């Protein structure tokens, strides 16, 4: 996959693509995808600006539609979305122990902090599934890889999004740092390697199981198939 240009035009960043921002702005993104988009937007000023433009355009569009033709459901969803965002901001207050390293949209999903999660994995790689309120075909999880170690070499049976929260990693397609999104699909096989200067922590959204390659994949498969 080729790196996607950012709204600001810089070459070495990996923002989320506009289609995901559009779904998020419209309130149609499934919960795990919405969490990842919101977390990315919290970390990436260019995507935050792009989302603001989309939301402004969406508001203008709503205003130009005659009231009788506005779909009540769509309006309710848009308003509910605002409620959720505001509620998310309130929940980011330190009423519960949350990891200060996590962006606000993610904190409700990790209320006790990253180290209190149930981590599973082998060989310097581990994953913790994050429970969602809604049933979707997507899996939301945190993955972490020790400094200089590799994610298992794998292919995909559906979409995979990796958002870097801490550290960085490289794969065959680029170098990803905090706030960057690595988007893969069925056509992609890769072996991300964490940067040597520290642990890499990512938020992951996957649809369909990943296909692990090699011995580590054989060892890891039974862990990762369990929810
Ligand atoms: Zn992958």
Coordinates of C-alpha atoms and ligand atoms in Angstrom, one line a residue:
X1 CA 0.0 0.0 0.0
X2 CA 1.2 3.5 -0.7
X3 CA 1.4 6.1 2.0
X4 CA -1.6 8.4 1.9
X5 CA -1.0 12.1 1.7
X6 CA -2.2 14.2 4.6
X7 CA -4.4 17.2 4.4
X8 CA -1.3 19.2 5.2
X9 CA 0.6 17.5 2.4
X10 CA 3.4 16.1 4.4
X11 CA 5.0 12.9 3.1
X12 CA 5.8 10.8 6.1
X13 CA 2.6 10.7 8.0
X14 CA -0.1 8.0 7.8
X15 CA -3.5 9.6 8.6
X16 CA -6.8 7.8 8.4
X17 CA -8.5 8.0 5.0
X18 CA -11.4 10.4 4.4
X19 CA -13.9 7.5 4.0
X20 CA -13.5 6.6 7.7
X21 CA -13.8 10.3 8.8
X22 CA -17.0 10.6 6.7
X23 CA -18.5 7.5 8.4
X24 CA -17.5 8.8 11.8
X25 CA -18.9 12.2 11.1
X26 CA -22.2 10.7 9.9
X27 CA -22.4 8.4 13.0
X28 CA -22.4 5.3 10.8
X29 CA -19.1 3.8 11.8
X30 CA -19.3 0.6 13.9
X31 CA -18.3 1.2 17.5
X32 CA -14.7 -0.3 17.3
X33 CA -14.0 1.7 14.1
X34 CA -15.5 4.9 15.7
X35 CA -13.2 4.4 18.8
X36 CA -10.2 4.1 16.6
X37 CA -11.1 7.1 14.4
X38 CA -11.8 9.3 17.5
X39 CA -8.5 8.2 19.1
X40 CA -6.6 9.0 15.9
X41 CA -8.4 12.4 15.6
X42 CA -7.4 13.1 19.1
X43 CA -3.7 12.5 18.2
X44 CA -3.6 14.0 14.7
X45 CA -4.3 17.8 14.2
X46 CA -4.6 17.4 10.4
X47 CA -7.3 14.7 10.7
X48 CA -9.0 16.8 13.4
X49 CA -9.2 19.8 11.0
X50 CA -10.5 17.5 8.2
X51 CA -13.2 16.1 10.5
X52 CA -14.2 19.6 11.5
X53 CA -14.6 20.5 7.8
X54 CA -16.7 17.4 7.2
X55 CA -18.9 18.1 10.2
X56 CA -19.4 21.7 9.2
X57 CA -20.3 20.6 5.6
X58 CA -22.7 18.0 7.1
X59 CA -24.4 20.6 9.3
X60 CA -24.7 23.0 6.3
X61 CA -26.2 20.1 4.3
X62 CA -28.8 19.4 7.0
X63 CA -29.8 23.1 7.1
X64 CA -30.4 23.1 3.3
X65 CA -32.8 20.2 3.5
X66 CA -36.5 21.1 4.1
X67 CA -37.5 20.1 7.6
X68 CA -40.2 17.7 6.4
X69 CA -37.6 15.8 4.4
X70 CA -35.1 15.4 7.2
X71 CA -34.8 11.8 8.2
X72 CA -35.7 11.7 11.9
X73 CA -33.4 8.7 12.5
X74 CA -30.5 10.5 10.9
X75 CA -31.0 13.6 13.0
X76 CA -31.4 11.5 16.1
X77 CA -28.2 9.6 15.3
X78 CA -26.4 12.9 14.7
X79 CA -27.6 14.3 18.0
X80 CA -26.8 11.0 19.8
X81 CA -23.3 11.2 18.4
X82 CA -22.9 14.7 20.0
X83 CA -24.1 13.3 23.3
X84 CA -21.6 10.4 23.1
X85 CA -18.8 12.7 22.3
X86 CA -19.6 15.0 25.2
X87 CA -20.1 12.0 27.5
X88 CA -16.8 10.7 26.4
X89 CA -15.2 14.0 27.4
X90 CA -16.8 13.9 30.8
X91 CA -15.7 10.3 31.3
X92 CA -12.1 11.3 30.6
X93 CA -12.1 13.1 34.0
X94 CA -10.0 11.2 36.5
X95 CA -12.9 9.7 38.4
X96 CA -11.4 6.2 37.8
X97 CA -7.8 5.1 37.4
X98 CA -7.0 5.5 33.7
X99 CA -3.7 5.5 31.9
X100 CA -2.6 9.0 31.3
X101 CA -0.9 7.8 28.1
X102 CA -4.2 7.0 26.5
X103 CA -6.1 9.6 24.5
X104 CA -9.5 10.6 26.0
X105 CA -11.8 8.7 23.5
X106 CA -10.0 5.4 24.5
X107 CA -10.0 5.8 28.3
X108 CA -13.6 4.5 28.9
X109 CA -12.5 1.3 27.3
X110 CA -9.5 0.9 29.5
X111 CA -10.8 2.3 32.8
X112 CA -8.2 0.6 35.0
X113 CA -5.2 1.3 32.8
X114 CA -3.3 -0.7 30.3
X115 CA -1.6 -3.0 32.7
X116 CA -4.8 -4.2 34.3
X117 CA -6.0 -5.7 31.0
X118 CA -5.9 -9.4 30.4
X119 CA -3.0 -9.8 28.0
X120 CA -2.4 -12.9 25.9
X121 CA 0.5 -13.6 23.7
X122 CA 4.0 -15.1 23.2
X123 CA 7.4 -14.0 22.0
X124 CA 7.3 -10.3 23.0
X125 CA 3.9 -9.8 21.4
X126 CA 0.6 -9.6 23.3
X127 CA -3.0 -8.6 22.7
X128 CA -5.8 -7.6 25.1
X129 CA -9.3 -7.5 23.7
X130 CA -11.4 -4.4 24.7
X131 CA -15.1 -5.1 25.3
X132 CA -17.6 -3.0 23.3
X133 CA -21.2 -2.1 24.1
X134 CA -22.4 -3.2 20.7
X135 CA -22.1 -6.4 18.7
X136 CA -20.2 -5.9 15.4
X137 CA -18.1 -8.0 13.1
X138 CA -15.0 -6.0 14.3
X139 CA -12.6 -6.8 17.1
X140 CA -11.2 -3.9 19.2
X141 CA -8.0 -4.6 21.0
X142 CA -4.7 -3.2 22.2
X143 CA -1.5 -4.9 21.0
X144 CA 1.9 -4.4 22.3
X145 CA 5.3 -5.5 21.1
X146 CA 8.6 -5.3 22.9
X147 CA 11.3 -2.9 21.6
X148 CA 12.9 -4.3 18.4
X149 CA 10.6 -7.4 18.4
X150 CA 8.2 -8.3 15.5
X151 CA 4.5 -8.7 15.3
X152 CA 3.9 -12.3 14.0
X153 CA 4.2 -12.4 10.2
X154 CA 0.5 -12.4 9.1
X155 CA -2.0 -12.0 6.3
X156 CA -5.6 -10.8 6.8
X157 CA -9.1 -12.2 6.0
X158 CA -10.6 -8.7 6.4
X159 CA -9.7 -5.1 7.2
X160 CA -7.1 -4.4 9.9
X161 CA -6.3 -1.0 11.3
X162 CA -3.4 -0.4 13.6
X163 CA -3.2 3.0 15.3
X164 CA 0.1 3.7 17.1
X165 CA -0.4 5.0 20.6
X166 CA 3.2 4.7 21.9
X167 CA 6.5 4.0 20.2
X168 CA 6.5 3.1 16.6
X169 CA 6.9 0.3 14.1
X170 CA 7.9 -0.4 10.5
X171 CA 6.6 -2.9 8.0
X172 CA 7.1 -3.5 4.3
X173 CA 5.0 -0.4 3.6
X174 CA 6.3 2.3 5.8
X175 CA 7.3 3.6 9.3
X176 CA 4.5 4.4 11.7
X177 CA 4.7 6.6 14.7
X178 CA 2.2 7.8 17.4
X179 CA -1.0 8.9 15.8
X180 CA -0.3 7.0 12.5
X181 CA -2.7 4.5 11.1
X182 CA -1.6 1.4 9.2
X183 CA -4.6 0.1 7.1
X184 CA -4.4 -3.5 5.7
X185 CA -6.7 -5.7 3.8
X186 CA -6.8 -9.2 2.3
X187 CA -4.1 -8.3 -0.2
X188 CA -1.6 -7.4 2.4
X189 CA 0.9 -9.6 4.2
X190 CA 3.3 -8.0 6.6
X191 CA 5.6 -8.3 9.6
X192 CA 5.6 -5.1 11.6
X193 CA 8.7 -4.6 13.7
X194 CA 8.7 -2.4 16.7
X195 CA 11.2 0.5 16.8
X196 CA 14.3 -0.4 18.9
X197 CA 14.0 2.4 21.4
X198 CA 10.9 1.2 23.3
X199 CA 7.8 -0.9 23.5
X200 CA 5.2 -0.2 20.7
X201 CA 1.6 0.0 21.8
X202 CA -1.2 0.0 19.2
X203 CA -5.0 0.2 19.1
X204 CA -6.2 -2.5 16.6
X205 CA -9.4 -3.0 14.8
X206 CA -9.7 -6.2 12.9
X207 CA -12.5 -7.8 10.9
X208 CA -12.0 -11.5 10.4
X209 CA -9.1 -13.5 11.9
X210 CA -5.6 -12.7 10.9
X211 CA -3.6 -15.5 9.2
X212 CA -0.4 -16.1 11.1
X213 CA 2.6 -17.5 9.3
X214 CA 5.5 -19.5 10.7
X215 CA 6.1 -21.2 14.0
X216 CA 5.2 -18.1 16.1
X217 CA 1.9 -18.0 14.3
X218 CA 1.2 -21.6 15.1
X219 CA 1.9 -21.0 18.8
X220 CA -0.1 -17.8 18.8
X221 CA -3.1 -18.9 16.8
X222 CA -5.1 -20.6 19.6
X223 CA -4.5 -17.6 21.8
X224 CA -5.7 -15.0 19.3
X225 CA -8.8 -16.9 18.1
X226 CA -10.3 -16.8 21.6
X227 CA -12.3 -13.7 22.5
Ligands
LIG1 ZN1 -1.7 -6.8 9.8

